[in-house]
Amino acid sequence: MYDAGKIISGIIIFFILVSFPIWISAASGTIGDVPELNLPADEEQCVEDAEWMRANHMDLLIDWRETVVREGVRVYTASDGKEYNMSLTDTCLDCHSPKAEFCDQCHDYVAAVPNCWSCHVDPGGS
Amino acid sequence: MATRDLHMEEDEILFKPIESSGKNFYLTASILGVLVILGVIAYIYQYRNGLAVTGLSRQVFWGVYITNFVFFIGISHAGTLISAILRIVKAEWRLPVTRAAELITVLVLLFGVGSIIIDLGRPDRMFNLVRHAQFGSPLLWDVTSVAIYFTASSFFLYIALIPDIALLRDRGNSPKWLYQILSAGFTGTAKQLRVLDILILIMAIAVIPIAVSVHTVVSFVFAMTIQPMWHSAIFGPYFVVGAIFSGVAALIIAMYLIRKFYNLGDYLKHKQFNNLGLLLLVMACFWFYFTLAEYLTTFYGNEPAQMTVFWSKFTGEFAPLFWAMFIFCFVIPFPILAINRTRTILGTTIASISVVIGMWLERYVIVVPTLTAQRLASDLPTYMPTWVEWSILAGSAAFFCLLYVLFSKFFPIIAIWEIREDREKKREEIIEYVRERLPEKGEELEEVLPE
Amino acid sequence: METNRRVFLKVAGLATLGFMVTKPALDVFARGQFGEASVGEALDPPHEVGTTTKWGMAVNLTACSEKDGCTACTDACHDYHNVPDIDNKEEEIKWIWTAPYEKVFPEHGNEFIEDDLRGSEVMVLCNHCEHPPCIKVCPTRATWKREDGIVMMDFHRCIGCRYCMAGCPYGARSFNWKDPRPFIKETNPDFPTRTRGVVEKCNFCAKRLSKGLQPACVEACPEKALTFGNLLDDHSELREILATHTIVRRLPELGTEPNVYYYKAD
């Protein structure tokens, strides 16, 4: 093999660079971190069950947004028959404020950047 | 095989730009490149800091970008429309001009559309134009019409280019793979040529109403509002006339530069400049007529809201620009083009430069004064474009020129096959003519005449 | 073999191309005519926005000009809606403001107008026109007219082309030339702010109306110069005022038919 030394050291450097995020988390001690959600103590269930919300909250929010803004309808009837005011700040954040302890936990973890907060305001924090 | 018995050594000068690049090319390309980079920097700056970096304001919310949009789309009428009309009327002097013209159309449309996107507050959401299309808005008519025009004129340019690409492929020019793919298996059989002729004719006819619709709906963006001096029924045809006017001028300038830098004086002759110069003269007269009709009716009607705008152009803030427009669009080009002695290659080019400047000013003087003098303006605001807007204008124009130059480095800017086909046809016509009258000389002539 | 592979490649290529072209087109239809998303949830409560309501406003010119330099309505509105306070004419954003009488009613701007009106400041806002020229030109239906007459803005959808500003003859619309947030002194979490690059204007306090509240400006006016109500309700105070006073609307010759009325007190 020609230039074996160069190739092998090149491969090593490549792997160091690729695994860089792992090293940096290991060094800062955040490697085993998982999102910690601050759940409301006085509520049993979200507007829909948690499993469904985890998977579909973004669709639900878009749907609320379209229904409220475009149709002027503000009442949401959940699958269990309970009615809610379709509002990010009044309903969602009523339980989940500050967003830093709920929304941001997972969003930061998976590096998702929802653009809700470029307009909507979290009453419980910046 | 291939491309029949065409002589490879003929028209050698037309291949030269593709096969070698001189100092001039690298100099031009780098100057244009620097301007493009300036424009890109300006746009990045605007993208990061918002439209606040422009001179636009709450009241004068449209400015240089919208002017550029109308102007660039106007220039696009140079090409496909002129080329299509000349093809249909079989004007033979068109042959060395058509491709240069069609290319202007295709390339400049990109910058017309680009100007709109640059003007958007949320360019990241521009696909809402498709997702939530509201066809009641003239802006959607523009999107539709320009998209069709771009598709049609690109196709038109391309099909007329195929035989020349095949020529380059057979000469073995590189990049080989490019010519191999783009020549689409063209070998110049009689059947292929027939299909090509039919396609070109169909496209030529189809493209004319499309081109007219494009500039009509561009004008409708303004004419459909109820703003003073925009809400005008004459705007559709007025804009189409202005578009052809500026388009022909742009074509003449392009021809002049091609002639000079690629030494194509044997192809782009006085005849081409003279004939296009006459067309430019006709368009100058049309432009004058429409301008007169537009302003005289406004003046005579004397409606207060309209008159505020009217006077801002005639004697007020915009008077210097308005009268400069008039001088550049009419006072300078008209005599140059009307007098035989000055309608030379250089003369028509100078007149054309004047027209292109004048027509940009015309678009500006249509867009901006109306906004400074809207009905309920509490005071007359001013608008002064910033370096960002000027840089983007310079960058767009330079980018267009750069793409044009680069195209001419990969494809012949003059349609070689059409010129050869025409030459062959002429030769046969001459032999036929002689044979009919002097049968015994016919054979002789056939040997003498170069193929 | 060779032919088979070529046929396959051709078919695959065409299929990809076809999908690329048709997918967005199908999406347009899939999202319904006006692009509203449907998620398949039960979303059928009674419409709060119905055809039995048409919101309107009457402005008492006399009462409004009572207090010199009063900005109570503007302050209330702008505070509630997080309207940034940008102090220059080029980039300012305003939902409700005042302008000189002769400018607001150019057709009344004759030489010999009544002394009490000459030079007085008149409160102006979006007229929520019956035939709004702004919504016709919006290419994405980011602004549209609700059944209750409110000309709404959807800040989520606006692309910032500013064509609606060209459509509106009243100058009621403002554009966010820069990020508005640094210019909002105190943010009201009840209402979103806007981002850079979208158009905004008065929405007749659609959110307050849904809670049964009067618009912020009406509530704040110390002179009670503003009357808000349902134009389709024969017994509303608004209709009473319109029936018993001489009414003017702005630029009536344009046929936009504003739902904001102006009158002089008896």
XYZ file of C-alpha atoms in Angstrom, chain B residues 61-210:
150
model
C -43.071 50.379 -0.221
C -42.115 49.459 -3.778
C -39.008 50.873 -5.429
C -35.952 49.716 -7.317
C -36.790 45.992 -7.057
C -40.237 46.348 -8.577
C -38.772 48.703 -11.184
C -36.215 45.998 -12.007
C -38.974 43.406 -12.239
C -40.889 45.406 -14.838
C -37.697 46.446 -16.615
C -36.137 42.978 -16.895
C -39.363 41.351 -17.998
C -39.630 44.152 -20.550
C -36.164 43.449 -21.909
C -37.181 39.829 -22.341
C -39.439 40.901 -25.174
C -36.349 41.458 -27.238
C -35.896 38.029 -27.981
C -38.439 35.411 -28.492
C -41.064 37.827 -29.746
C -38.831 39.500 -32.328
C -37.327 36.215 -33.392
C -40.736 34.566 -33.671
C -42.237 37.374 -35.720
C -39.253 37.536 -38.072
C -39.353 33.769 -38.531
C -43.013 33.807 -39.383
C -42.645 36.587 -41.947
C -39.518 34.792 -43.254
C -37.312 37.856 -43.031
C -33.986 36.396 -44.103
C -31.837 39.060 -42.500
C -32.978 37.678 -39.145
C -30.766 34.580 -39.401
C -27.682 35.880 -37.577
C -29.860 37.667 -34.980
C -32.422 35.181 -33.733
C -30.347 33.195 -31.281
C -28.786 36.246 -29.673
C -32.327 37.547 -29.241
C -33.879 34.346 -27.870
C -31.074 33.990 -25.379
C -31.757 37.435 -23.945
C -35.344 36.395 -23.270
C -34.553 33.210 -21.422
C -31.807 34.668 -19.257
C -33.352 38.001 -18.399
C -36.624 36.403 -17.285
C -34.719 34.785 -14.428
C -33.777 38.199 -13.136
C -37.290 39.552 -13.582
C -38.645 36.789 -11.366
C -35.639 37.108 -9.069
C -36.433 40.778 -8.490
C -39.838 39.851 -7.086
C -38.353 37.280 -4.740
C -35.727 39.784 -3.595
C -38.556 42.205 -2.853
C -40.472 39.770 -0.625
C -40.526 40.349 3.116
C -40.624 36.597 3.730
C -38.843 34.938 0.798
C -38.777 31.746 2.887
C -42.521 31.536 2.351
C -42.544 32.158 -1.385
C -44.033 28.731 -2.071
C -47.232 29.979 -0.467
C -47.766 31.472 -3.916
C -48.335 27.905 -5.099
C -49.717 26.311 -1.933
C -52.290 29.001 -1.304
C -52.580 30.436 -4.806
C -55.336 33.040 -5.001
C -55.962 33.511 -8.665
C -57.882 36.719 -8.132
C -54.545 38.444 -7.597
C -52.769 39.870 -10.653
C -49.537 38.727 -9.042
C -50.650 35.142 -9.619
C -51.413 35.981 -13.245
C -47.807 37.129 -13.467
C -46.479 33.972 -11.887
C -48.496 31.848 -14.314
C -47.801 33.876 -17.401
C -44.079 34.279 -16.775
C -43.710 30.573 -15.969
C -45.341 29.645 -19.286
C -43.262 32.223 -21.142
C -40.045 30.967 -19.586
C -40.863 27.355 -20.426
C -41.882 28.160 -23.990
C -38.959 30.436 -24.756
C -36.395 28.048 -23.239
C -37.803 25.263 -25.373
C -37.796 27.544 -28.408
C -34.160 28.475 -27.821
C -33.207 24.862 -27.244
C -34.810 23.221 -30.262
C -33.277 25.767 -32.610
C -29.960 25.016 -30.951
C -29.997 21.225 -31.415
C -28.439 21.078 -34.918
C -25.593 23.328 -33.798
C -24.997 21.174 -30.732
C -24.847 18.160 -33.031
C -22.304 20.059 -35.089
C -20.165 20.643 -32.013
C -20.526 17.004 -31.014
C -19.356 15.856 -34.446
C -16.409 18.226 -34.393
C -15.413 16.599 -31.133
C -15.551 19.766 -29.066
C -15.433 19.401 -25.341
C -17.149 19.020 -22.978
C -18.125 16.039 -25.091
C -20.671 14.612 -22.651
C -22.579 17.908 -22.672
C -22.948 18.021 -26.434
C -23.632 14.292 -26.531
C -26.597 14.630 -24.176
C -27.974 17.908 -25.486
C -27.780 16.982 -29.154
C -30.507 14.421 -28.414
C -29.357 12.053 -31.119
C -29.675 14.601 -33.897
C -27.879 13.532 -37.073
C -29.472 15.839 -39.584
C -31.645 13.381 -41.456
C -34.361 14.846 -43.619
C -37.023 13.612 -41.219
C -35.324 15.197 -38.209
C -34.996 18.489 -40.028
C -38.642 18.421 -41.006
C -39.767 17.753 -37.443
C -37.474 20.503 -36.241
C -38.883 22.994 -38.730
C -42.433 22.197 -37.718
C -41.621 22.441 -34.008
C -39.896 25.773 -34.470
C -42.845 27.130 -36.397
C -45.361 25.932 -33.814
C -43.333 27.476 -31.002
C -42.872 30.700 -32.944
C -46.613 31.085 -33.319
C -47.395 30.014 -29.754
C -44.860 32.325 -28.204
C -46.311 35.554 -29.624
C -49.590 35.634 -27.659
C -47.744 34.386 -24.575
